[in-house]
């Protein structure tokens, strides 16, 4: 068992790195339907944004190891037992977090208190702002628990 855990300890970051490289090389870029260079109209700062996104994904996989990273609709998406939990998309000035409409309603006040701009289906973290990991974890855990009995990808 410990050999398997040791293997996973090294395999998960490698798979995450492969996923990130896939995303940023523009092969159906996970961060934009038109690729990262189109989404980020200036190339300066791209590497810092890539590094920041990698940090968030690594944190997620460390904190919530049961989440499965996938590419859906050309965006990094995390699922649990085949159901949608959260998706990310980048733009020039921010990272969009897409947790589903019901979750946005549930956390609307906390998202606003964190200072993030939001719409009905997503909220934005400016590249220059700190990530509220506590809020992000609460949102993800809410979706996991709320959808535990859901056998569909989306809520009905």
PDB file of C-alpha atoms in Angstrom:
ATOM      1  CA  UNK A   1       0.000   0.000   0.000  1.00  0.00           C
ATOM      2  CA  UNK A   2       2.793   2.446   0.844  1.00  0.00           C
ATOM      3  CA  UNK A   3       4.374   1.818  -2.578  1.00  0.00           C
ATOM      4  CA  UNK A   4       1.115   2.829  -4.231  1.00  0.00           C
ATOM      5  CA  UNK A   5       0.876   5.977  -2.098  1.00  0.00           C
ATOM      6  CA  UNK A   6       4.481   6.848  -2.910  1.00  0.00           C
ATOM      7  CA  UNK A   7       3.794   6.340  -6.609  1.00  0.00           C
ATOM      8  CA  UNK A   8       0.683   8.517  -6.415  1.00  0.00           C
ATOM      9  CA  UNK A   9       2.651  11.199  -4.576  1.00  0.00           C
ATOM     10  CA  UNK A  10       4.855  11.583  -7.649  1.00  0.00           C
ATOM     11  CA  UNK A  11       2.312  10.686 -10.315  1.00  0.00           C
ATOM     12  CA  UNK A  12      -0.380  13.249  -9.418  1.00  0.00           C
ATOM     13  CA  UNK A  13       1.920  16.298  -9.823  1.00  0.00           C
ATOM     14  CA  UNK A  14       3.242  14.843 -13.076  1.00  0.00           C
ATOM     15  CA  UNK A  15      -0.270  14.369 -14.439  1.00  0.00           C
ATOM     16  CA  UNK A  16      -1.174  17.871 -13.313  1.00  0.00           C
ATOM     17  CA  UNK A  17       1.890  19.247 -15.106  1.00  0.00           C
ATOM     18  CA  UNK A  18       0.893  17.380 -18.268  1.00  0.00           C
ATOM     19  CA  UNK A  19      -2.636  18.783 -18.014  1.00  0.00           C
ATOM     20  CA  UNK A  20      -1.308  22.317 -17.561  1.00  0.00           C
ATOM     21  CA  UNK A  21       1.089  21.967 -20.502  1.00  0.00           C
ATOM     22  CA  UNK A  22      -1.768  20.655 -22.649  1.00  0.00           C
ATOM     23  CA  UNK A  23      -3.822  23.655 -21.648  1.00  0.00           C
ATOM     24  CA  UNK A  24      -1.154  26.252 -22.339  1.00  0.00           C
ATOM     25  CA  UNK A  25       0.058  24.901 -25.637  1.00  0.00           C
ATOM     26  CA  UNK A  26      -3.331  25.788 -27.139  1.00  0.00           C
ATOM     27  CA  UNK A  27      -4.491  22.265 -28.016  1.00  0.00           C
ATOM     28  CA  UNK A  28      -8.134  23.058 -27.365  1.00  0.00           C
ATOM     29  CA  UNK A  29      -6.798  25.313 -24.666  1.00  0.00           C
ATOM     30  CA  UNK A  30      -8.509  24.725 -21.386  1.00  0.00           C
ATOM     31  CA  UNK A  31      -8.231  28.371 -20.498  1.00  0.00           C
ATOM     32  CA  UNK A  32      -9.925  29.865 -23.517  1.00  0.00           C
ATOM     33  CA  UNK A  33     -11.845  28.673 -26.517  1.00  0.00           C
ATOM     34  CA  UNK A  34      -9.300  30.502 -28.659  1.00  0.00           C
ATOM     35  CA  UNK A  35      -6.169  29.542 -26.753  1.00  0.00           C
ATOM     36  CA  UNK A  36      -4.192  31.253 -24.065  1.00  0.00           C
ATOM     37  CA  UNK A  37      -2.500  33.743 -26.423  1.00  0.00           C
ATOM     38  CA  UNK A  38      -5.869  34.999 -27.607  1.00  0.00           C
ATOM     39  CA  UNK A  39      -7.291  35.101 -24.092  1.00  0.00           C
ATOM     40  CA  UNK A  40      -4.240  36.950 -22.848  1.00  0.00           C
ATOM     41  CA  UNK A  41      -3.782  39.599 -25.500  1.00  0.00           C
ATOM     42  CA  UNK A  42      -0.371  40.568 -24.190  1.00  0.00           C
ATOM     43  CA  UNK A  43       2.234  37.916 -23.620  1.00  0.00           C
ATOM     44  CA  UNK A  44       3.789  39.653 -20.639  1.00  0.00           C
ATOM     45  CA  UNK A  45       2.408  38.138 -17.479  1.00  0.00           C
ATOM     46  CA  UNK A  46       1.316  34.893 -19.134  1.00  0.00           C
ATOM     47  CA  UNK A  47       3.884  32.870 -17.248  1.00  0.00           C
ATOM     48  CA  UNK A  48       2.928  34.457 -13.930  1.00  0.00           C
ATOM     49  CA  UNK A  49      -0.724  33.699 -14.644  1.00  0.00           C
ATOM     50  CA  UNK A  50       0.135  30.131 -15.651  1.00  0.00           C
ATOM     51  CA  UNK A  51       2.103  29.719 -12.448  1.00  0.00           C
ATOM     52  CA  UNK A  52      -0.772  31.129 -10.395  1.00  0.00           C
ATOM     53  CA  UNK A  53      -3.285  28.770 -12.058  1.00  0.00           C
ATOM     54  CA  UNK A  54      -0.929  25.835 -11.468  1.00  0.00           C
ATOM     55  CA  UNK A  55      -0.698  26.793  -7.789  1.00  0.00           C
ATOM     56  CA  UNK A  56      -4.479  26.815  -7.455  1.00  0.00           C
ATOM     57  CA  UNK A  57      -4.851  23.442  -9.214  1.00  0.00           C
ATOM     58  CA  UNK A  58      -2.053  21.900  -7.149  1.00  0.00           C
ATOM     59  CA  UNK A  59      -3.681  23.205  -3.969  1.00  0.00           C
ATOM     60  CA  UNK A  60      -7.017  21.710  -5.053  1.00  0.00           C
ATOM     61  CA  UNK A  61      -5.552  18.289  -5.794  1.00  0.00           C
ATOM     62  CA  UNK A  62      -3.617  18.287  -2.521  1.00  0.00           C
ATOM     63  CA  UNK A  63      -6.564  19.489  -0.439  1.00  0.00           C
ATOM     64  CA  UNK A  64      -9.251  17.517  -2.300  1.00  0.00           C
ATOM     65  CA  UNK A  65      -7.479  14.491  -3.821  1.00  0.00           C
ATOM     66  CA  UNK A  66     -10.712  12.784  -4.912  1.00  0.00           C
ATOM     67  CA  UNK A  67     -11.387  15.457  -7.517  1.00  0.00           C
ATOM     68  CA  UNK A  68     -10.682  14.353 -11.065  1.00  0.00           C
ATOM     69  CA  UNK A  69      -9.120  16.988 -13.354  1.00  0.00           C
ATOM     70  CA  UNK A  70     -10.495  16.954 -16.893  1.00  0.00           C
ATOM     71  CA  UNK A  71     -10.738  19.200 -19.920  1.00  0.00           C
ATOM     72  CA  UNK A  72     -14.375  20.041 -20.681  1.00  0.00           C
ATOM     73  CA  UNK A  73     -15.424  22.731 -23.145  1.00  0.00           C
ATOM     74  CA  UNK A  74     -11.720  23.535 -23.504  1.00  0.00           C
ATOM     75  CA  UNK A  75     -11.453  24.514 -19.840  1.00  0.00           C
ATOM     76  CA  UNK A  76      -9.939  22.854 -16.756  1.00  0.00           C
ATOM     77  CA  UNK A  77     -12.824  21.161 -15.006  1.00  0.00           C
ATOM     78  CA  UNK A  78     -12.866  19.144 -11.816  1.00  0.00           C
ATOM     79  CA  UNK A  79     -15.395  16.385 -11.251  1.00  0.00           C
ATOM     80  CA  UNK A  80     -16.258  14.020  -8.428  1.00  0.00           C
ATOM     81  CA  UNK A  81     -17.725  10.596  -9.249  1.00  0.00           C
ATOM     82  CA  UNK A  82     -18.570  11.860 -12.740  1.00  0.00           C
ATOM     83  CA  UNK A  83     -20.432  14.970 -11.620  1.00  0.00           C
ATOM     84  CA  UNK A  84     -19.372  18.569 -12.269  1.00  0.00           C
ATOM     85  CA  UNK A  85     -17.834  20.326  -9.298  1.00  0.00           C
ATOM     86  CA  UNK A  86     -15.993  23.404 -10.623  1.00  0.00           C
ATOM     87  CA  UNK A  87     -14.485  24.872 -13.800  1.00  0.00           C
ATOM     88  CA  UNK A  88     -11.888  27.587 -14.472  1.00  0.00           C
ATOM     89  CA  UNK A  89     -11.306  30.005 -17.340  1.00  0.00           C
ATOM     90  CA  UNK A  90      -8.668  32.686 -17.763  1.00  0.00           C
ATOM     91  CA  UNK A  91      -8.812  36.167 -19.149  1.00  0.00           C
ATOM     92  CA  UNK A  92      -6.238  38.898 -19.459  1.00  0.00           C
ATOM     93  CA  UNK A  93      -6.910  40.343 -16.015  1.00  0.00           C
ATOM     94  CA  UNK A  94      -8.565  37.566 -14.053  1.00  0.00           C
ATOM     95  CA  UNK A  95      -9.292  33.908 -13.417  1.00  0.00           C
ATOM     96  CA  UNK A  96     -12.977  32.993 -13.651  1.00  0.00           C
ATOM     97  CA  UNK A  97     -14.373  30.385 -11.272  1.00  0.00           C
ATOM     98  CA  UNK A  98     -17.532  28.600 -12.479  1.00  0.00           C
ATOM     99  CA  UNK A  99     -19.114  26.533  -9.672  1.00  0.00           C
ATOM    100  CA  UNK A 100     -22.725  26.302 -11.087  1.00  0.00           C
ATOM    101  CA  UNK A 101     -25.562  28.760 -10.673  1.00  0.00           C
ATOM    102  CA  UNK A 102     -27.013  27.185  -7.507  1.00  0.00           C
ATOM    103  CA  UNK A 103     -23.660  27.415  -5.772  1.00  0.00           C
ATOM    104  CA  UNK A 104     -23.258  31.034  -6.825  1.00  0.00           C
ATOM    105  CA  UNK A 105     -26.626  31.832  -5.224  1.00  0.00           C
ATOM    106  CA  UNK A 106     -25.658  29.972  -2.043  1.00  0.00           C
ATOM    107  CA  UNK A 107     -22.323  31.811  -1.697  1.00  0.00           C
ATOM    108  CA  UNK A 108     -23.273  35.203  -3.188  1.00  0.00           C
ATOM    109  CA  UNK A 109     -22.737  37.135   0.041  1.00  0.00           C
ATOM    110  CA  UNK A 110     -19.388  35.501   0.821  1.00  0.00           C
ATOM    111  CA  UNK A 111     -18.146  36.052  -2.728  1.00  0.00           C
ATOM    112  CA  UNK A 112     -19.111  39.723  -2.489  1.00  0.00           C
ATOM    113  CA  UNK A 113     -17.484  40.035   0.959  1.00  0.00           C
ATOM    114  CA  UNK A 114     -14.283  38.568  -0.506  1.00  0.00           C
ATOM    115  CA  UNK A 115     -14.314  41.459  -2.970  1.00  0.00           C
ATOM    116  CA  UNK A 116     -14.712  39.369  -6.104  1.00  0.00           C
ATOM    117  CA  UNK A 117     -16.825  40.555  -9.017  1.00  0.00           C
ATOM    118  CA  UNK A 118     -19.468  38.065 -10.036  1.00  0.00           C
ATOM    119  CA  UNK A 119     -22.255  37.219 -12.438  1.00  0.00           C
ATOM    120  CA  UNK A 120     -25.008  34.655 -11.989  1.00  0.00           C
ATOM    121  CA  UNK A 121     -22.738  31.757 -12.965  1.00  0.00           C
ATOM    122  CA  UNK A 122     -19.163  32.774 -12.122  1.00  0.00           C
ATOM    123  CA  UNK A 123     -16.916  34.956 -10.053  1.00  0.00           C
ATOM    124  CA  UNK A 124     -13.589  36.512 -10.948  1.00  0.00           C
ATOM    125  CA  UNK A 125     -10.301  36.629  -9.093  1.00  0.00           C
ATOM    126  CA  UNK A 126      -8.065  39.369 -10.460  1.00  0.00           C
ATOM    127  CA  UNK A 127      -4.516  38.178 -11.118  1.00  0.00           C
ATOM    128  CA  UNK A 128      -3.341  40.914  -8.765  1.00  0.00           C
ATOM    129  CA  UNK A 129      -5.650  39.807  -5.900  1.00  0.00           C
ATOM    130  CA  UNK A 130      -4.971  37.070  -3.373  1.00  0.00           C
ATOM    131  CA  UNK A 131      -6.950  33.838  -3.685  1.00  0.00           C
ATOM    132  CA  UNK A 132      -9.388  33.254  -0.837  1.00  0.00           C
ATOM    133  CA  UNK A 133      -8.589  29.544  -0.507  1.00  0.00           C
ATOM    134  CA  UNK A 134     -10.941  29.144   2.453  1.00  0.00           C
ATOM    135  CA  UNK A 135     -13.885  30.339   0.353  1.00  0.00           C
ATOM    136  CA  UNK A 136     -12.791  28.256  -2.632  1.00  0.00           C
ATOM    137  CA  UNK A 137     -12.614  25.160  -0.431  1.00  0.00           C
ATOM    138  CA  UNK A 138     -16.080  25.862   1.029  1.00  0.00           C
ATOM    139  CA  UNK A 139     -17.531  26.214  -2.475  1.00  0.00           C
ATOM    140  CA  UNK A 140     -15.955  22.987  -3.695  1.00  0.00           C
ATOM    141  CA  UNK A 141     -16.940  21.033  -0.581  1.00  0.00           C
ATOM    142  CA  UNK A 142     -20.487  22.383  -0.854  1.00  0.00           C
ATOM    143  CA  UNK A 143     -20.739  21.096  -4.430  1.00  0.00           C
ATOM    144  CA  UNK A 144     -19.285  17.711  -3.475  1.00  0.00           C
ATOM    145  CA  UNK A 145     -21.740  17.269  -0.581  1.00  0.00           C
ATOM    146  CA  UNK A 146     -24.736  18.776  -2.357  1.00  0.00           C
ATOM    147  CA  UNK A 147     -24.219  16.546  -5.383  1.00  0.00           C
ATOM    148  CA  UNK A 148     -23.252  13.365  -3.510  1.00  0.00           C
ATOM    149  CA  UNK A 149     -26.466  11.605  -4.546  1.00  0.00           C
ATOM    150  CA  UNK A 150     -26.488  13.128  -8.019  1.00  0.00           C
ATOM    151  CA  UNK A 151     -25.714  10.676 -10.803  1.00  0.00           C
ATOM    152  CA  UNK A 152     -25.848  13.361 -13.515  1.00  0.00           C
ATOM    153  CA  UNK A 153     -23.038  15.648 -14.618  1.00  0.00           C
ATOM    154  CA  UNK A 154     -25.139  18.776 -13.918  1.00  0.00           C
ATOM    155  CA  UNK A 155     -27.735  19.484 -11.229  1.00  0.00           C
ATOM    156  CA  UNK A 156     -31.301  19.005 -12.371  1.00  0.00           C
TER     157      UNK A 156
END
